[in-house]
Each structure stands twice: as structure tokens, then as C-alpha cells.
């Protein structure tokens, strides 16, 4: 089975969030679990470390675009453990950031077209083109119309995975014609409330749909969480599955992690204390190792529950805990973190910005409690990373957080974290207090840590489920 995975980001080439981790790990997992010939296609960004590339394999890929022929290059890499092809189109991707430009829709539409040209140039058609998020909506739409007229793609089927329904890629419908989407049916698929919406076209025209947890697959069919597209997801619910993301345990493993101060595992957690010392030093906090460290790493956006953090932070500090935060995003939350730090520099450690991988690993290893009070969370990865590092997650019961975190039950000794349902600061605080109450009893705490460290969230199970979906879609 040949599968081409199209993505706008993948570790280690480029990452802004969870999609980067997933796209970096899935092709390797598919190869290992089911012997699928999976490859990755993504843009070559200015940020991408050129040392990861083996070389340029094509320098003259022809892409029809805006009535002209453009020539682009393609670079090859195996840095993810699977073949990756990086489309080198400087006009659109030689820019400092990955997203955030007014022509993002054109950038990723161009990328989609170039990716389909590349697959054609490779000779034998893929069985499945697996797209991700709105950036792949264009490829889903293009394949839908092209396979009726282009024999090369006649048997290729498509799957679109939604990693976050709130990001939809809306743009001016007047641009559709210039981008080559002229057929009536295709234009209708893009149109929603007078705008052109790339994600909508993808959801409408892909042969199958998936999202990144079972719970989120249900939530996005409701008005509250459907971001205007719930009706479409309800209409296509027979084509929609929820597959919880895995963790790449080659990257996130406290027994081998090159970024952390000492190694540890479920049987011997002594190294974690060294990691905590390292974390406190890194943030210039006093080395009071018995005080709990409550940490958070996330994009600073409302989705991640930063309003609750803002309301609860004072009370969390009153418990005597340290608070450590890593994040970048909205200015109001950056300002809040900075002022929290200025108010209690001996108790609060803050890094504002995108720190890359090493600091995120050091925080996971050194913290005791990890907060994820998200408004919604399609899957969430940090709760699973936390568990593997013996850091106990406190989460809101939504999306993938609800699927992967089990409330600790004192009587049974079961569970790997603490979760609350209501989106409110007092509910978050209730769970933080419960966690810190258990932290004060070392035997109980060790039990929770070990329950989390032994949870199996590896990619193997998820990869097998993707293969089931690929098989099903190939029979369509
Ligand atoms: P999302 O995809 O919504 O951002 P996830 O929990 O699925 O949320 O994935 C977030 C990923 O991004 C994690 O690997 C996390 O460590 C990383 N991350 C988020 N913000 C930062 C930051 N400021 N610096 C470094 N890594 C970050």
C-alpha cells in the first residue's frame, strides 16, 4: 500500500504545535506497524535546518499556477525515519514564519498542486493521499475533480485528518478562479457564508475523514464545538473516525532523552529529582526540591484555557507551589505571565517564546504537575508526554484529554491524573488542590506517577487504525 501524507509541518523540519509531532511520527509508525510504503510531502521553509536534507532530487518540477508554468525544486530527507519530500518554492516559503501571511491560502494551494505534480513525477500512483488540516483542503478538492479526467489519479483515494477544526483557511472566493478552481461543484464545496473555506472543501470532498480522538470526533458534530461546520460533519459521520494520536517514545522517553539532566523510568524515579533541580536552576528559582512544581507549556491562545490560568494563578501560588510556564502567542497572556513573574520572581519561572524541543523536554522531566485546562483539545500531546515523564496531568475533560487521562481513584489506586468538567477557575483549582493533596503523600503520588508512566500511548495502535481506514477507503 502506498500512502502519501501531505502536511504543512513535521518534526524535525518545522513545527508550531501538535500537527508537527504527529506528521513527524506517523509515516515511521505506519512503516513499522503495517509495512505501509508511507512518505511525507511538505514545504521547505526558511526555518528548516538544511543539515537534515540529503540533497535536491528534482530541480525542475513543473507546476501550473495562475495561468503560468512555475519550476520548483524538491529536496529529499529521511530525518523522520521515513522518506520525506520537501517542496522548494521560495516565492511562497522563503519567509521567517510558517503561517500568518495574508496569502496563506495561495501558499498552501500552490503547495498542494506541487505535491500532486511530484507524486505524478514519481511514477506509480499512491493508493491514498492523506491530507492534514485546512492546508490540505486544496489537494482533496483537486484530486476529487482530477481523477475523473487524469487516469494517473483514477484509483487514488483521499483521507483528510482534522487536527483542529477552528483553523479553517477562509479567503476571498474571488481568488478561487485564479487558483484554478473553476468547476461549479468544486466552488460550491469551498463556499460557506459567502467566503471560500479550504477546510470545508476538504471535509466535503475527501473520501474519508478522521480526527485525533474519539471524543473530539463526537464534539465537532455539535453546534457548540462545530465552528459552523458541525452540519457537514453530521452529514458525513459515516465517513468520520476518531484516532487518538500516539507518542513517539523514541523522542519522548525519560530513560534515553538527551535533553534532560538525568535519566529515569517507572521502576526508579530518582533521576527525576535531578531533573527538578535542573529545572529550578534553569528558571533561577530556589532549589527547594520538596515544593511542587506546577507547569504549563502551550500556545498562548484562549483555546488552551489561559483565562482560567489567569484567574487561578494567585491561588495556585498560595498553596506554596512553584509555577513554570513556557509559551508564545497572544500579547495579553504574555503580559500576564510576565507580570506574574515580576510579582513573585522566587516562585514563578516564565519563558515567553517558542523555545524549541530541549526546554519543553526539561520542563516535562522536572515538573510535578502539568496543567491543561483547555476549552477544547482535539487530542493534546503534552498530557501524554507528561505521563511518560512521571508528571501528573491536571486537565479539563474535553476531547483527547478526556480520552487519555483517567481520574485518580484513591480507593482503587487507579487513574493517572486529575480532571474536571466545568470550564471555570474554581473547577480547575479543585483539581489542582486534589493533586497537591496527593503530592504530599509520597506513596500515593508514586502510584499516580507509575500509573501514568506505564500507560501505553505508543503510535503502533494508532498506525493500525489508520491502516484500517486506508483499506476501507481503497474499497470505495
Ligand atoms: P497544539 O497542537 O494545539 O499546539 P498539542 O498539545 O497537541 O497542542 O501540541 C503542542 C506541542 O507544541 C507540544 O509538543 C509542545 O511541547 C509544543 N509547544 C507548544 N508551545 C511551545 C513553545 N512555546 N516552545 C516549545 N514547544 C512548544
PDB file of C-alpha atoms and ligand atoms in Angstrom, residues 15-19 21 164 245 252 297-299 303-304 326-328 351 353-357 360 364 372 377-383 385, ligand 1:
ATOM      1  CA  UNK A  15       6.781  22.734  13.961  1.00  0.00           C
ATOM      2  CA  UNK A  16       4.334  25.073  15.615  1.00  0.00           C
ATOM      3  CA  UNK A  17       2.247  22.514  17.505  1.00  0.00           C
ATOM      4  CA  UNK A  18       0.796  19.036  17.676  1.00  0.00           C
ATOM      5  CA  UNK A  19       0.434  18.509  13.920  1.00  0.00           C
ATOM      6  CA  UNK A  21       4.736  15.995  16.140  1.00  0.00           C
ATOM      7  CA  UNK A 164      -8.108  21.473  14.915  1.00  0.00           C
ATOM      8  CA  UNK A 245      -2.546  10.356  18.371  1.00  0.00           C
ATOM      9  CA  UNK A 252       9.794  11.329  24.453  1.00  0.00           C
ATOM     10  CA  UNK A 297       3.577  24.503  28.017  1.00  0.00           C
ATOM     11  CA  UNK A 298       1.244  25.676  25.310  1.00  0.00           C
ATOM     12  CA  UNK A 299       0.481  28.144  22.609  1.00  0.00           C
ATOM     13  CA  UNK A 303      -8.273  27.547  23.450  1.00  0.00           C
ATOM     14  CA  UNK A 304      -5.677  26.437  25.968  1.00  0.00           C
ATOM     15  CA  UNK A 326       6.522  28.137  28.541  1.00  0.00           C
ATOM     16  CA  UNK A 327       4.511  29.675  25.750  1.00  0.00           C
ATOM     17  CA  UNK A 328       4.120  32.152  22.939  1.00  0.00           C
ATOM     18  CA  UNK A 351       9.849  31.623  29.151  1.00  0.00           C
ATOM     19  CA  UNK A 353       8.615  32.500  23.011  1.00  0.00           C
ATOM     20  CA  UNK A 354       8.866  29.323  21.025  1.00  0.00           C
ATOM     21  CA  UNK A 355      11.714  27.543  22.757  1.00  0.00           C
ATOM     22  CA  UNK A 356      12.133  24.507  20.519  1.00  0.00           C
ATOM     23  CA  UNK A 357      12.367  20.980  21.831  1.00  0.00           C
ATOM     24  CA  UNK A 360       9.949  21.518  26.617  1.00  0.00           C
ATOM     25  CA  UNK A 364       8.253  17.761  31.336  1.00  0.00           C
ATOM     26  CA  UNK A 372      -4.106  21.633  30.551  1.00  0.00           C
ATOM     27  CA  UNK A 377      -8.498  19.950  22.884  1.00  0.00           C
ATOM     28  CA  UNK A 378      -8.660  17.786  19.749  1.00  0.00           C
ATOM     29  CA  UNK A 379      -6.091  15.356  21.141  1.00  0.00           C
ATOM     30  CA  UNK A 380      -3.408  17.090  23.152  1.00  0.00           C
ATOM     31  CA  UNK A 381       0.063  15.619  23.348  1.00  0.00           C
ATOM     32  CA  UNK A 382       1.583  17.208  26.414  1.00  0.00           C
ATOM     33  CA  UNK A 383      -0.664  15.285  28.806  1.00  0.00           C
ATOM     34  CA  UNK A 385       4.310  13.351  27.370  1.00  0.00           C
TER      35      UNK A 385
HETATM   36  P1  LIG B   1      -1.426  22.202  19.831  1.00  0.00           P
HETATM   37  O1  LIG B   1      -1.189  21.348  18.629  1.00  0.00           O
HETATM   38  O2  LIG B   1      -2.856  22.662  19.948  1.00  0.00           O
HETATM   39  O3  LIG B   1      -0.471  23.338  19.946  1.00  0.00           O
HETATM   40  P2  LIG B   1      -0.549  19.877  21.415  1.00  0.00           P
HETATM   41  O4  LIG B   1      -0.562  19.594  22.882  1.00  0.00           O
HETATM   42  O5  LIG B   1      -1.178  18.825  20.534  1.00  0.00           O
HETATM   43  O6  LIG B   1      -1.210  21.303  21.161  1.00  0.00           O
HETATM   44  O7  LIG B   1       0.969  20.031  20.939  1.00  0.00           O
HETATM   45  C1  LIG B   1       1.751  21.097  21.333  1.00  0.00           C
HETATM   46  C2  LIG B   1       3.217  20.790  21.026  1.00  0.00           C
HETATM   47  O8  LIG B   1       3.912  22.022  20.856  1.00  0.00           O
HETATM   48  C3  LIG B   1       3.911  20.064  22.149  1.00  0.00           C
HETATM   49  O9  LIG B   1       4.919  19.235  21.614  1.00  0.00           O
HETATM   50  C4  LIG B   1       4.520  21.227  22.957  1.00  0.00           C
HETATM   51  O10 LIG B   1       5.613  20.827  23.725  1.00  0.00           O
HETATM   52  C5  LIG B   1       4.926  22.182  21.861  1.00  0.00           C
HETATM   53  N1  LIG B   1       4.971  23.598  22.255  1.00  0.00           N
HETATM   54  C6  LIG B   1       3.931  24.441  22.411  1.00  0.00           C
HETATM   55  N2  LIG B   1       4.356  25.690  22.714  1.00  0.00           N
HETATM   56  C7  LIG B   1       5.702  25.642  22.755  1.00  0.00           C
HETATM   57  C8  LIG B   1       6.735  26.623  22.995  1.00  0.00           C
HETATM   58  N3  LIG B   1       6.464  27.905  23.286  1.00  0.00           N
HETATM   59  N4  LIG B   1       8.024  26.199  22.941  1.00  0.00           N
HETATM   60  C9  LIG B   1       8.314  24.909  22.657  1.00  0.00           C
HETATM   61  N5  LIG B   1       7.391  23.947  22.401  1.00  0.00           N
HETATM   62  C10 LIG B   1       6.110  24.294  22.445  1.00  0.00           C
END
